[in-house]
Amino acid sequence: MLIDGRSRKYLLHLRSTGVFQFHLGNLPHSEIIGSPDGSRFVSSKGAPLVALRPRLGDYILKMRRGPQVVYPKDLGAILMYADIHPGLAVIEAGTGSGAMTMALTRAVGPTGRIVSCEVRQDHATHGRGAIVRQFGRVPDWLELRVGDVLEAVAEEDHDRLLLDIPEPWEVIPAATGTLRTGGIVCSYVPTVPQVQRLREALRATGRFLDVETFEVLLRTWNVTGRSVRPDHGMVGHTGFVTVGRLIQPA
């Protein structure tokens, strides 16, 4: 990732013969390759540039888009509230552009297992491409499936169920059979009616406790000398996160 003098970010896939071009000149990729993280460069027109390895959040915001991504502000909360940690078995739907899949894959690590399901072949292809560009390949502990998540839920015991699909309530009854007791279901949906139907489905099973729904709002601040104020824009509502824990039947 290159950052220019006005803090604008440019995501690059480095190639030995590639050239980065923008309105302030160009910079051959060969000058960047092999340089330490944080190296400084100057474009052909004298513009300063700094090269940094992108954080996962940077990559998600700048990568080529297909389906709508889960934003980093929501991913951070999902990883914490769903208690994603190394060694977990996780089922996810849908893969989409791969944002949540990449965050989950990195969080569970090689001692865990991710099964990510996507019903649309075009979305699955796009998501796979984004994942390969980030990791260099599909990690061994990640399985990408094209198909309905209900099939995976029916056959795979799991510790966590992550649902970024339009009708997550349809998966809840089946999940009570293979989600381990104490496990967590986490859903990400954009609208209030979806939240209502999901909460009704969770309540109807009589098996979920500590259920909560929230949204994450992010406001950055401008700090320049003695001028300290909130930025004029903020990242407001993007989606509702709902989490709940499975308990034993009565």
Coordinates of C-alpha atoms in Angstrom, one line a residue:
M1 CA 0.0 0.0 0.0
L2 CA 1.4 3.4 -1.0
I3 CA 0.4 6.5 1.0
D4 CA 1.0 9.9 -0.7
G5 CA 1.7 13.3 0.9
R6 CA -2.1 13.9 1.5
S7 CA -2.6 10.6 3.2
R8 CA -4.4 9.0 0.2
K9 CA -3.9 5.3 0.1
Y10 CA -3.3 3.1 -3.0
L11 CA -3.4 -0.7 -2.9
L12 CA -1.0 -2.4 -5.2
H13 CA -0.4 -6.0 -6.3
L14 CA 3.4 -5.8 -6.8
R15 CA 4.9 -7.2 -10.0
S16 CA 8.5 -7.0 -11.2
T17 CA 7.5 -5.2 -14.4
G18 CA 4.6 -3.2 -12.9
V19 CA 4.5 0.6 -12.6
F20 CA 2.3 2.6 -10.2
Q21 CA 0.9 5.6 -11.9
F22 CA -1.1 8.5 -10.4
H23 CA -1.6 12.2 -11.1
L24 CA 1.7 13.0 -9.5
G25 CA 3.9 10.8 -11.6
N26 CA 4.8 7.1 -11.5
L27 CA 6.9 4.7 -9.5
P28 CA 8.2 1.3 -10.8
H29 CA 7.2 -1.7 -8.6
S30 CA 10.8 -2.9 -8.9
E31 CA 11.9 0.0 -6.6
I32 CA 9.4 -1.1 -3.9
I33 CA 9.9 -4.9 -4.1
G34 CA 12.4 -6.0 -1.4
S35 CA 12.3 -2.7 0.5
P36 CA 11.7 -2.6 4.2
D37 CA 8.1 -1.9 5.5
G38 CA 7.7 1.8 5.8
S39 CA 10.2 2.8 3.1
R40 CA 10.1 6.2 1.5
F41 CA 10.0 6.8 -2.2
V42 CA 9.7 9.7 -4.6
S43 CA 7.6 9.6 -7.8
S44 CA 8.8 10.7 -11.2
K45 CA 7.4 14.1 -10.5
G46 CA 8.9 14.5 -7.1
A47 CA 5.9 13.5 -5.0
P48 CA 6.7 11.7 -1.7
L49 CA 5.3 8.2 -1.2
V50 CA 5.5 5.7 1.7
A51 CA 5.1 2.0 1.2
L52 CA 3.5 -0.1 4.0
R53 CA 2.1 -3.6 4.1
P54 CA -1.7 -3.1 4.3
R55 CA -3.5 -4.1 7.4
L56 CA -6.3 -6.5 6.8
G57 CA -8.7 -3.6 7.3
D58 CA -6.9 -1.5 4.7
Y59 CA -7.1 -4.5 2.3
I60 CA -10.8 -5.0 2.8
L61 CA -11.6 -1.3 2.2
K62 CA -9.4 -1.0 -0.9
M63 CA -9.7 -4.5 -2.5
R64 CA -11.8 -5.0 -5.6
R65 CA -15.5 -5.2 -4.6
G66 CA -18.1 -7.7 -5.5
P67 CA -20.9 -8.2 -2.9
Q68 CA -21.0 -5.7 -0.1
V69 CA -18.3 -6.2 2.5
V70 CA -18.5 -6.3 6.3
Y71 CA -16.6 -3.2 7.3
P72 CA -13.6 -3.4 9.6
K73 CA -15.4 -1.5 12.4
D74 CA -18.0 -4.3 12.5
L75 CA -15.5 -7.1 12.0
G76 CA -13.6 -6.1 15.1
A77 CA -16.8 -6.2 17.2
I78 CA -17.9 -9.5 15.6
L79 CA -14.5 -11.2 16.4
M80 CA -14.8 -10.0 20.0
Y81 CA -18.5 -10.6 20.8
A82 CA -18.5 -14.0 19.0
D83 CA -15.3 -14.8 20.9
I84 CA -13.3 -16.0 17.9
H85 CA -10.0 -17.5 18.9
P86 CA -7.4 -20.1 17.7
G87 CA -8.6 -23.6 17.5
L88 CA -12.3 -23.0 16.9
A89 CA -14.5 -24.8 14.4
V90 CA -16.5 -22.2 12.6
I91 CA -19.2 -22.3 9.9
E92 CA -19.8 -19.1 7.9
A93 CA -22.4 -18.0 5.4
G94 CA -22.0 -16.4 3.0
T95 CA -18.5 -15.9 1.7
G96 CA -19.4 -12.8 -0.4
S97 CA -16.3 -10.7 -1.0
G98 CA -14.4 -12.6 1.6
A99 CA -14.0 -9.9 4.3
M100 CA -15.4 -11.8 7.2
T101 CA -13.9 -15.1 5.9
M102 CA -10.4 -13.6 6.0
A103 CA -10.9 -12.1 9.5
L104 CA -12.2 -15.5 10.8
T105 CA -9.4 -17.5 9.0
R106 CA -6.7 -15.3 10.6
A107 CA -8.4 -15.4 14.0
V108 CA -8.8 -19.2 14.4
G109 CA -5.4 -20.0 12.9
P110 CA -4.0 -23.3 11.6
T111 CA -5.3 -25.1 14.7
G112 CA -8.9 -24.2 13.8
R113 CA -11.2 -24.9 10.9
I114 CA -13.5 -22.6 8.8
V115 CA -16.2 -23.9 6.5
S116 CA -17.4 -20.9 4.5
C117 CA -20.5 -21.4 2.3
E118 CA -21.7 -19.2 -0.6
V119 CA -24.8 -20.0 -2.7
R120 CA -23.8 -17.9 -5.7
Q121 CA -21.0 -19.1 -7.9
D122 CA -20.0 -15.6 -9.0
H123 CA -19.8 -14.4 -5.4
A124 CA -17.8 -17.6 -4.5
T125 CA -15.4 -17.0 -7.3
H126 CA -14.9 -13.3 -6.4
G127 CA -14.4 -14.1 -2.7
R128 CA -11.9 -16.9 -3.4
G129 CA -9.9 -14.4 -5.5
A130 CA -9.8 -11.9 -2.7
I131 CA -8.7 -14.5 -0.2
V132 CA -5.9 -15.8 -2.5
R133 CA -4.6 -12.3 -3.1
Q134 CA -4.5 -11.7 0.7
F135 CA -3.0 -15.0 1.9
G136 CA -1.2 -16.1 -1.3
R137 CA -3.4 -19.2 -1.4
V138 CA -6.5 -20.7 0.3
P139 CA -5.2 -21.6 3.8
D140 CA -5.3 -25.3 4.6
W141 CA -7.8 -24.7 7.5
L142 CA -10.3 -22.9 5.3
E143 CA -12.8 -24.8 3.2
L144 CA -14.7 -22.8 0.6
R145 CA -18.0 -24.4 -0.4
V146 CA -20.5 -23.4 -3.1
G147 CA -23.9 -24.3 -1.7
D148 CA -26.5 -23.8 1.1
V149 CA -25.1 -23.3 4.6
L150 CA -27.9 -25.7 5.9
E151 CA -26.0 -28.6 4.4
A152 CA -22.8 -27.7 6.3
V153 CA -24.8 -27.1 9.5
A154 CA -26.5 -30.5 9.2
E155 CA -23.2 -32.4 8.9
E156 CA -20.5 -30.4 10.8
D157 CA -20.2 -30.0 14.6
H158 CA -19.0 -26.5 15.2
D159 CA -18.3 -23.9 17.9
R160 CA -19.4 -20.8 16.1
L161 CA -22.0 -20.0 13.4
L162 CA -21.5 -16.7 11.6
L163 CA -24.4 -15.7 9.3
D164 CA -24.1 -12.8 6.8
I165 CA -27.1 -13.8 4.7
P166 CA -30.5 -12.2 4.0
E167 CA -32.6 -14.8 6.0
P168 CA -30.5 -16.1 8.9
W169 CA -33.5 -17.2 10.9
E170 CA -33.9 -20.1 8.5
V171 CA -30.7 -21.7 9.8
I172 CA -31.4 -21.4 13.5
P173 CA -33.5 -24.5 14.1
A174 CA -30.9 -26.7 12.4
A175 CA -28.0 -25.1 14.2
T176 CA -29.3 -26.3 17.6
G177 CA -28.4 -29.9 16.5
T178 CA -24.7 -29.4 15.7
L179 CA -23.6 -26.1 17.4
R180 CA -21.8 -27.2 20.5
T181 CA -23.5 -26.2 23.8
G182 CA -22.0 -22.9 24.9
G183 CA -21.3 -22.1 21.3
I184 CA -22.2 -18.8 19.8
V185 CA -24.3 -17.8 16.8
C186 CA -23.6 -14.4 15.3
S187 CA -25.6 -12.7 12.6
Y188 CA -25.0 -9.6 10.5
V189 CA -28.0 -8.0 8.8
P190 CA -28.8 -4.5 7.6
T191 CA -32.4 -3.9 8.5
V192 CA -34.7 -3.9 11.6
P193 CA -37.3 -6.4 10.2
Q194 CA -34.5 -8.9 9.7
V195 CA -33.3 -8.4 13.3
Q196 CA -36.9 -9.0 14.5
R197 CA -37.4 -12.2 12.6
L198 CA -34.0 -13.5 13.8
R199 CA -34.6 -12.7 17.4
E200 CA -38.0 -14.4 17.1
A201 CA -36.3 -17.6 15.7
L202 CA -33.8 -17.6 18.5
R203 CA -36.5 -17.2 21.1
A204 CA -38.6 -19.9 19.6
T205 CA -36.0 -22.6 20.1
G206 CA -35.8 -21.9 23.9
R207 CA -32.1 -22.7 23.6
F208 CA -30.4 -19.3 23.3
L209 CA -29.3 -17.2 26.2
D210 CA -27.4 -13.9 26.5
V211 CA -28.8 -12.7 23.2
E212 CA -28.0 -9.1 22.3
T213 CA -28.2 -6.9 19.2
F214 CA -26.1 -3.8 18.5
E215 CA -24.6 -1.6 15.8
V216 CA -21.2 0.0 15.7
L217 CA -20.8 3.7 14.8
L218 CA -17.3 5.0 14.0
R219 CA -16.3 8.7 14.1
T220 CA -12.8 9.8 13.5
W221 CA -11.2 13.1 14.8
N222 CA -9.1 15.7 13.2
V223 CA -6.1 16.7 15.3
T224 CA -4.0 19.4 13.7
G225 CA -2.0 21.6 16.2
R226 CA -4.5 23.2 18.5
S227 CA -7.4 22.4 16.3
V228 CA -9.1 19.3 17.7
R229 CA -12.5 18.4 16.4
P230 CA -14.6 15.5 15.1
D231 CA -14.4 14.9 11.4
H232 CA -17.4 16.1 9.4
G233 CA -18.2 12.6 8.2
M234 CA -18.5 9.4 10.0
V235 CA -19.2 5.7 9.3
G236 CA -22.7 5.3 10.6
H237 CA -25.1 2.4 10.3
T238 CA -23.8 -0.4 8.2
G239 CA -25.4 -3.4 9.8
F240 CA -26.8 -4.9 13.0
V241 CA -24.8 -7.6 14.9
T242 CA -26.8 -10.1 16.9
V243 CA -25.1 -12.7 19.1
G244 CA -26.5 -15.5 21.3
R245 CA -25.2 -18.6 23.2
L246 CA -26.6 -22.0 22.9
I247 CA -27.6 -23.8 26.1
Q248 CA -28.8 -27.3 26.9
P249 CA -32.5 -28.1 26.3
A250 CA -34.9 -27.8 29.2

